[in-house]
PDB file of C-alpha atoms in Angstrom:
ATOM      1  CA  MET A   1      -8.486 -10.484 -17.744  1.00  0.00           C
ATOM      2  CA  VAL A   2      -5.219 -10.612 -15.795  1.00  0.00           C
ATOM      3  CA  LEU A   3      -4.439  -7.030 -16.811  1.00  0.00           C
ATOM      4  CA  ILE A   4      -7.902  -5.924 -15.693  1.00  0.00           C
ATOM      5  CA  PHE A   5      -7.426  -7.638 -12.344  1.00  0.00           C
ATOM      6  CA  ALA A   6      -3.957  -6.097 -11.892  1.00  0.00           C
ATOM      7  CA  HIS A   7      -5.317  -2.648 -12.747  1.00  0.00           C
ATOM      8  CA  ALA A   8      -8.201  -3.060 -10.308  1.00  0.00           C
ATOM      9  CA  CYS A   9      -5.811  -4.202  -7.571  1.00  0.00           C
ATOM     10  CA  ALA A  10      -3.670  -1.116  -8.179  1.00  0.00           C
ATOM     11  CA  LEU A  11      -6.763   1.092  -7.804  1.00  0.00           C
ATOM     12  CA  ILE A  12      -7.743  -0.626  -4.558  1.00  0.00           C
ATOM     13  CA  TYR A  13      -4.206  -0.234  -3.214  1.00  0.00           C
ATOM     14  CA  SER A  14      -4.194   3.480  -4.075  1.00  0.00           C
ATOM     15  CA  ASP A  15      -7.550   3.898  -2.250  1.00  0.00           C
ATOM     16  CA  TYR A  16      -6.070   2.089   0.771  1.00  0.00           C
ATOM     17  CA  ARG A  17      -2.959   4.313   0.766  1.00  0.00           C
ATOM     18  CA  ARG A  18      -5.158   7.417   0.558  1.00  0.00           C
ATOM     19  CA  LEU A  19      -7.211   6.227   3.559  1.00  0.00           C
ATOM     20  CA  ALA A  20      -4.031   5.420   5.489  1.00  0.00           C
ATOM     21  CA  ALA A  21      -2.637   8.878   4.728  1.00  0.00           C
ATOM     22  CA  GLU A  22      -5.838  10.470   6.060  1.00  0.00           C
ATOM     23  CA  GLU A  23      -5.481   8.419   9.230  1.00  0.00           C
ATOM     24  CA  ASP A  24      -1.856   9.514   9.614  1.00  0.00           C
ATOM     25  CA  ASP A  25      -2.979  13.123   9.413  1.00  0.00           C
ATOM     26  CA  GLU A  26      -5.545  12.539  12.162  1.00  0.00           C
ATOM     27  CA  LEU A  27      -3.044  10.709  14.356  1.00  0.00           C
ATOM     28  CA  SER A  28      -0.462  13.427  13.979  1.00  0.00           C
ATOM     29  CA  GLU A  29      -2.841  15.650  15.917  1.00  0.00           C
ATOM     30  CA  VAL A  30      -2.541  13.351  18.975  1.00  0.00           C
ATOM     31  CA  GLN A  31       0.063  14.915  21.241  1.00  0.00           C
ATOM     32  CA  PRO A  32       2.075  12.800  23.703  1.00  0.00           C
ATOM     33  CA  ASP A  33       1.505  15.535  26.311  1.00  0.00           C
ATOM     34  CA  ALA A  34      -2.247  14.841  26.117  1.00  0.00           C
ATOM     35  CA  VAL A  35      -1.683  11.558  27.972  1.00  0.00           C
ATOM     36  CA  PRO A  36      -1.819  12.116  31.764  1.00  0.00           C
ATOM     37  CA  GLN A  37       1.438  11.526  33.635  1.00  0.00           C
ATOM     38  CA  GLU A  38      -0.044   8.707  35.738  1.00  0.00           C
ATOM     39  CA  VAL A  39      -1.011   6.836  32.563  1.00  0.00           C
ATOM     40  CA  ARG A  40       2.461   7.370  31.149  1.00  0.00           C
ATOM     41  CA  ASP A  41       4.037   6.068  34.370  1.00  0.00           C
ATOM     42  CA  TRP A  42       1.769   3.028  34.414  1.00  0.00           C
ATOM     43  CA  LEU A  43       2.463   2.208  30.748  1.00  0.00           C
ATOM     44  CA  ALA A  44       6.202   2.585  31.158  1.00  0.00           C
ATOM     45  CA  SER A  45       6.310   0.445  34.318  1.00  0.00           C
ATOM     46  CA  THR A  46       3.984  -2.217  32.913  1.00  0.00           C
ATOM     47  CA  PHE A  47       5.817  -2.651  29.640  1.00  0.00           C
ATOM     48  CA  THR A  48       9.194  -2.404  31.337  1.00  0.00           C
ATOM     49  CA  ARG A  49       8.297  -5.047  33.924  1.00  0.00           C
ATOM     50  CA  GLN A  50       6.913  -7.455  31.326  1.00  0.00           C
ATOM     51  CA  MET A  51       9.914  -7.084  29.113  1.00  0.00           C
ATOM     52  CA  ALA A  52      12.433  -7.295  31.965  1.00  0.00           C
ATOM     53  CA  CYS A  53      12.072 -11.084  32.050  1.00  0.00           C
ATOM     54  CA  THR A  54      12.910 -11.468  28.380  1.00  0.00           C
ATOM     55  CA  ARG A  55      15.692  -8.851  28.283  1.00  0.00           C
ATOM     56  CA  ARG A  56      19.298  -9.904  28.155  1.00  0.00           C
ATOM     57  CA  LYS A  57      22.004  -8.242  30.200  1.00  0.00           C
ATOM     58  CA  GLY A  58      23.111  -4.942  28.804  1.00  0.00           C
ATOM     59  CA  GLU A  59      19.887  -4.247  26.888  1.00  0.00           C
ATOM     60  CA  GLU A  60      18.076  -0.997  27.538  1.00  0.00           C
ATOM     61  CA  LYS A  61      14.587  -0.753  28.953  1.00  0.00           C
ATOM     62  CA  PRO A  62      12.005   0.358  26.391  1.00  0.00           C
ATOM     63  CA  LYS A  63      11.592   4.094  26.196  1.00  0.00           C
ATOM     64  CA  PHE A  64       8.268   5.826  26.610  1.00  0.00           C
ATOM     65  CA  LYS A  65       8.502   6.961  22.994  1.00  0.00           C
ATOM     66  CA  SER A  66       8.269   3.365  21.712  1.00  0.00           C
ATOM     67  CA  VAL A  67       5.264   2.719  23.955  1.00  0.00           C
ATOM     68  CA  ALA A  68       3.627   5.885  22.619  1.00  0.00           C
ATOM     69  CA  HIS A  69       4.208   4.663  19.052  1.00  0.00           C
ATOM     70  CA  ALA A  70       2.572   1.347  19.934  1.00  0.00           C
ATOM     71  CA  ILE A  71      -0.444   3.175  21.342  1.00  0.00           C
ATOM     72  CA  ARG A  72      -0.680   5.366  18.249  1.00  0.00           C
ATOM     73  CA  ALA A  73      -0.551   2.262  16.055  1.00  0.00           C
ATOM     74  CA  GLY A  74      -3.373   0.729  18.101  1.00  0.00           C
ATOM     75  CA  ILE A  75      -5.443   3.880  17.690  1.00  0.00           C
ATOM     76  CA  PHE A  76      -4.775   3.822  13.941  1.00  0.00           C
ATOM     77  CA  VAL A  77      -5.951   0.204  13.608  1.00  0.00           C
ATOM     78  CA  ASP A  78      -9.025   0.892  15.736  1.00  0.00           C
ATOM     79  CA  ARG A  79     -10.010   3.914  13.632  1.00  0.00           C
ATOM     80  CA  MET A  80      -9.561   1.969  10.392  1.00  0.00           C
ATOM     81  CA  TYR A  81     -11.709  -0.864  11.757  1.00  0.00           C
ATOM     82  CA  ARG A  82     -14.452   1.526  12.887  1.00  0.00           C
ATOM     83  CA  ARG A  83     -14.404   3.257   9.517  1.00  0.00           C
ATOM     84  CA  VAL A  84     -14.903  -0.067   7.733  1.00  0.00           C
ATOM     85  CA  ILE A  85     -17.665  -1.218  10.094  1.00  0.00           C
ATOM     86  CA  ASN A  86     -19.554   2.083   9.891  1.00  0.00           C
ATOM     87  CA  ALA A  87     -19.099   2.566   6.135  1.00  0.00           C
ATOM     88  CA  PRO A  88     -22.345   2.835   4.206  1.00  0.00           C
ATOM     89  CA  MET A  89     -23.247  -0.267   2.263  1.00  0.00           C
ATOM     90  CA  MET A  90     -23.971  -0.192  -1.454  1.00  0.00           C
ATOM     91  CA  THR A  91     -27.637   0.382  -2.291  1.00  0.00           C
ATOM     92  CA  PHE A  92     -29.451  -2.108  -4.502  1.00  0.00           C
ATOM     93  CA  PRO A  93     -32.514  -1.355  -6.648  1.00  0.00           C
ATOM     94  CA  SER A  94     -35.566  -3.180  -5.261  1.00  0.00           C
ATOM     95  CA  ASP A  95     -35.922  -5.333  -8.406  1.00  0.00           C
ATOM     96  CA  VAL A  96     -32.289  -6.448  -8.060  1.00  0.00           C
ATOM     97  CA  VAL A  97     -32.945  -7.428  -4.432  1.00  0.00           C
ATOM     98  CA  GLU A  98     -35.876  -9.576  -5.585  1.00  0.00           C
ATOM     99  CA  VAL A  99     -33.779 -11.321  -8.251  1.00  0.00           C
ATOM    100  CA  LEU A 100     -30.924 -11.967  -5.793  1.00  0.00           C
ATOM    101  CA  LYS A 101     -33.302 -13.843  -3.469  1.00  0.00           C
ATOM    102  CA  ASP A 102     -32.931 -16.793  -5.873  1.00  0.00           C
ATOM    103  CA  LEU A 103     -29.121 -16.644  -5.857  1.00  0.00           C
ATOM    104  CA  ASN A 104     -28.848 -20.076  -4.186  1.00  0.00           C
ATOM    105  CA  ASP A 105     -31.057 -21.757  -6.836  1.00  0.00           C
ATOM    106  CA  TRP A 106     -30.030 -23.485 -10.054  1.00  0.00           C
ATOM    107  CA  SER A 107     -32.827 -21.589 -11.812  1.00  0.00           C
ATOM    108  CA  PHE A 108     -31.290 -18.169 -10.987  1.00  0.00           C
ATOM    109  CA  ASP A 109     -32.040 -15.791 -13.871  1.00  0.00           C
ATOM    110  CA  VAL A 110     -28.864 -13.858 -14.671  1.00  0.00           C
ATOM    111  CA  TYR A 111     -30.647 -12.119 -17.574  1.00  0.00           C
ATOM    112  CA  LYS A 112     -33.179 -10.588 -15.161  1.00  0.00           C
ATOM    113  CA  LEU A 113     -30.319  -9.406 -12.969  1.00  0.00           C
ATOM    114  CA  ASP A 114     -28.645  -7.838 -15.996  1.00  0.00           C
ATOM    115  CA  ASN A 115     -31.900  -6.121 -16.973  1.00  0.00           C
ATOM    116  CA  TYR A 116     -32.804  -4.819 -13.488  1.00  0.00           C
ATOM    117  CA  GLY A 117     -29.189  -3.979 -12.676  1.00  0.00           C
ATOM    118  CA  ASN A 118     -28.812  -1.679 -15.686  1.00  0.00           C
ATOM    119  CA  GLY A 119     -26.297  -3.941 -17.407  1.00  0.00           C
ATOM    120  CA  GLN A 120     -24.122  -4.375 -14.289  1.00  0.00           C
ATOM    121  CA  PRO A 121     -24.697  -7.975 -13.154  1.00  0.00           C
ATOM    122  CA  ILE A 122     -21.156  -8.433 -11.799  1.00  0.00           C
ATOM    123  CA  LYS A 123     -21.431  -5.361  -9.588  1.00  0.00           C
ATOM    124  CA  TYR A 124     -24.572  -6.564  -7.806  1.00  0.00           C
ATOM    125  CA  LEU A 125     -23.943 -10.312  -7.855  1.00  0.00           C
ATOM    126  CA  GLY A 126     -20.292  -9.947  -6.860  1.00  0.00           C
ATOM    127  CA  TYR A 127     -21.086  -7.564  -4.021  1.00  0.00           C
ATOM    128  CA  ASP A 128     -23.837  -9.807  -2.675  1.00  0.00           C
ATOM    129  CA  LEU A 129     -21.678 -12.954  -2.869  1.00  0.00           C
ATOM    130  CA  LEU A 130     -18.637 -11.328  -1.269  1.00  0.00           C
ATOM    131  CA  ASN A 131     -20.865 -10.035   1.518  1.00  0.00           C
ATOM    132  CA  ARG A 132     -22.430 -13.495   2.030  1.00  0.00           C
ATOM    133  CA  TYR A 133     -18.987 -15.072   2.229  1.00  0.00           C
ATOM    134  CA  GLY A 134     -17.893 -12.509   4.839  1.00  0.00           C
ATOM    135  CA  ILE A 135     -15.090 -11.000   2.753  1.00  0.00           C
ATOM    136  CA  PHE A 136     -15.854  -7.441   3.891  1.00  0.00           C
ATOM    137  CA  GLN A 137     -15.580  -8.341   7.557  1.00  0.00           C
ATOM    138  CA  LYS A 138     -12.710 -10.799   7.261  1.00  0.00           C
ATOM    139  CA  PHE A 139     -10.421  -8.524   5.266  1.00  0.00           C
ATOM    140  CA  LYS A 140     -11.915  -5.223   6.473  1.00  0.00           C
ATOM    141  CA  VAL A 141     -12.516  -4.006   2.923  1.00  0.00           C
ATOM    142  CA  PRO A 142     -14.517  -0.770   2.776  1.00  0.00           C
ATOM    143  CA  SER A 143     -17.700  -1.277   0.761  1.00  0.00           C
ATOM    144  CA  VAL A 144     -16.901   1.707  -1.460  1.00  0.00           C
ATOM    145  CA  VAL A 145     -13.550   0.175  -2.417  1.00  0.00           C
ATOM    146  CA  MET A 146     -15.209  -3.156  -3.230  1.00  0.00           C
ATOM    147  CA  GLU A 147     -17.908  -1.446  -5.274  1.00  0.00           C
ATOM    148  CA  ASN A 148     -15.230   0.396  -7.286  1.00  0.00           C
ATOM    149  CA  PHE A 149     -13.306  -2.853  -7.760  1.00  0.00           C
ATOM    150  CA  LEU A 150     -16.394  -4.661  -9.100  1.00  0.00           C
ATOM    151  CA  CYS A 151     -17.208  -1.738 -11.408  1.00  0.00           C
ATOM    152  CA  ARG A 152     -13.677  -1.900 -12.830  1.00  0.00           C
ATOM    153  CA  ILE A 153     -14.061  -5.632 -13.472  1.00  0.00           C
ATOM    154  CA  GLU A 154     -17.378  -4.910 -15.189  1.00  0.00           C
ATOM    155  CA  GLU A 155     -15.743  -2.219 -17.343  1.00  0.00           C
ATOM    156  CA  GLY A 156     -12.970  -4.628 -18.321  1.00  0.00           C
ATOM    157  CA  TYR A 157     -15.455  -7.262 -19.451  1.00  0.00           C
ATOM    158  CA  SER A 158     -17.456  -4.698 -21.420  1.00  0.00           C
ATOM    159  CA  ARG A 159     -14.496  -2.969 -23.068  1.00  0.00           C
ATOM    160  CA  HIS A 160     -13.999  -5.492 -25.881  1.00  0.00           C
ATOM    161  CA  LYS A 161     -17.686  -6.215 -26.604  1.00  0.00           C
ATOM    162  CA  ASN A 162     -17.083  -9.972 -26.761  1.00  0.00           C
ATOM    163  CA  PRO A 163     -20.418 -11.647 -27.561  1.00  0.00           C
ATOM    164  CA  TYR A 164     -19.742 -14.616 -25.227  1.00  0.00           C
ATOM    165  CA  HIS A 165     -17.028 -13.839 -22.649  1.00  0.00           C
ATOM    166  CA  ASN A 166     -18.706 -10.721 -21.334  1.00  0.00           C
ATOM    167  CA  ASN A 167     -19.930  -9.437 -17.973  1.00  0.00           C
ATOM    168  CA  LEU A 168     -23.150 -11.474 -18.220  1.00  0.00           C
ATOM    169  CA  HIS A 169     -21.158 -14.689 -18.691  1.00  0.00           C
ATOM    170  CA  GLY A 170     -18.860 -13.747 -15.788  1.00  0.00           C
ATOM    171  CA  ALA A 171     -21.848 -13.206 -13.489  1.00  0.00           C
ATOM    172  CA  ASP A 172     -23.412 -16.477 -14.646  1.00  0.00           C
ATOM    173  CA  VAL A 173     -20.212 -18.437 -13.923  1.00  0.00           C
ATOM    174  CA  ALA A 174     -19.845 -16.795 -10.487  1.00  0.00           C
ATOM    175  CA  GLN A 175     -23.437 -17.721  -9.577  1.00  0.00           C
ATOM    176  CA  THR A 176     -22.984 -21.289 -10.851  1.00  0.00           C
ATOM    177  CA  VAL A 177     -19.831 -21.767  -8.764  1.00  0.00           C
ATOM    178  CA  HIS A 178     -21.690 -20.318  -5.746  1.00  0.00           C
ATOM    179  CA  TYR A 179     -24.552 -22.773  -6.347  1.00  0.00           C
ATOM    180  CA  MET A 180     -22.125 -25.702  -6.502  1.00  0.00           C
ATOM    181  CA  LEU A 181     -20.373 -24.566  -3.321  1.00  0.00           C
ATOM    182  CA  CYS A 182     -23.751 -24.414  -1.562  1.00  0.00           C
ATOM    183  CA  GLN A 183     -24.920 -27.811  -2.826  1.00  0.00           C
ATOM    184  CA  THR A 184     -21.714 -29.645  -1.976  1.00  0.00           C
ATOM    185  CA  GLY A 185     -21.383 -28.087   1.475  1.00  0.00           C
ATOM    186  CA  LEU A 186     -18.026 -26.514   0.636  1.00  0.00           C
ATOM    187  CA  MET A 187     -19.318 -23.018   1.256  1.00  0.00           C
TER     188      MET A 187
END
């Protein structure tokens, strides 16, 4: 299981690096000359004035280039955030949606979820739980990356065809822990 998790983390990291590289390509198109001179002057004077109080004697004032890099970094973060917020969410079959309505109940039927979810209970249950707990928003994880991660976990469980410690058992344990968190108020 640890190897499966490590492999899945490596896949997520590679997806993140690919997204970051795409963003770098887009940001490289932003030219410093595109910023009007009055904005440049204002930025330089504002940052210089604020930093003048904390500067020691002999230190240089910040150059416009460092301010421009800070602005580019801000644009990069903003674009990544917007991409995550506007990313399409995973689609659920209607029968799976019906089964997941009972997710907070002790009587939740994980076998129905497995049946309606085409043998992928971890994918649907995990996605729904992580969404309920706000993981996507808190860590700004793109839904496609999370869906791939859950599919890899599912594949790892299914690879060895263990009759007990399989993807169905994993989904059942996850739902049971969720139920206990809800009932105890720890959620």
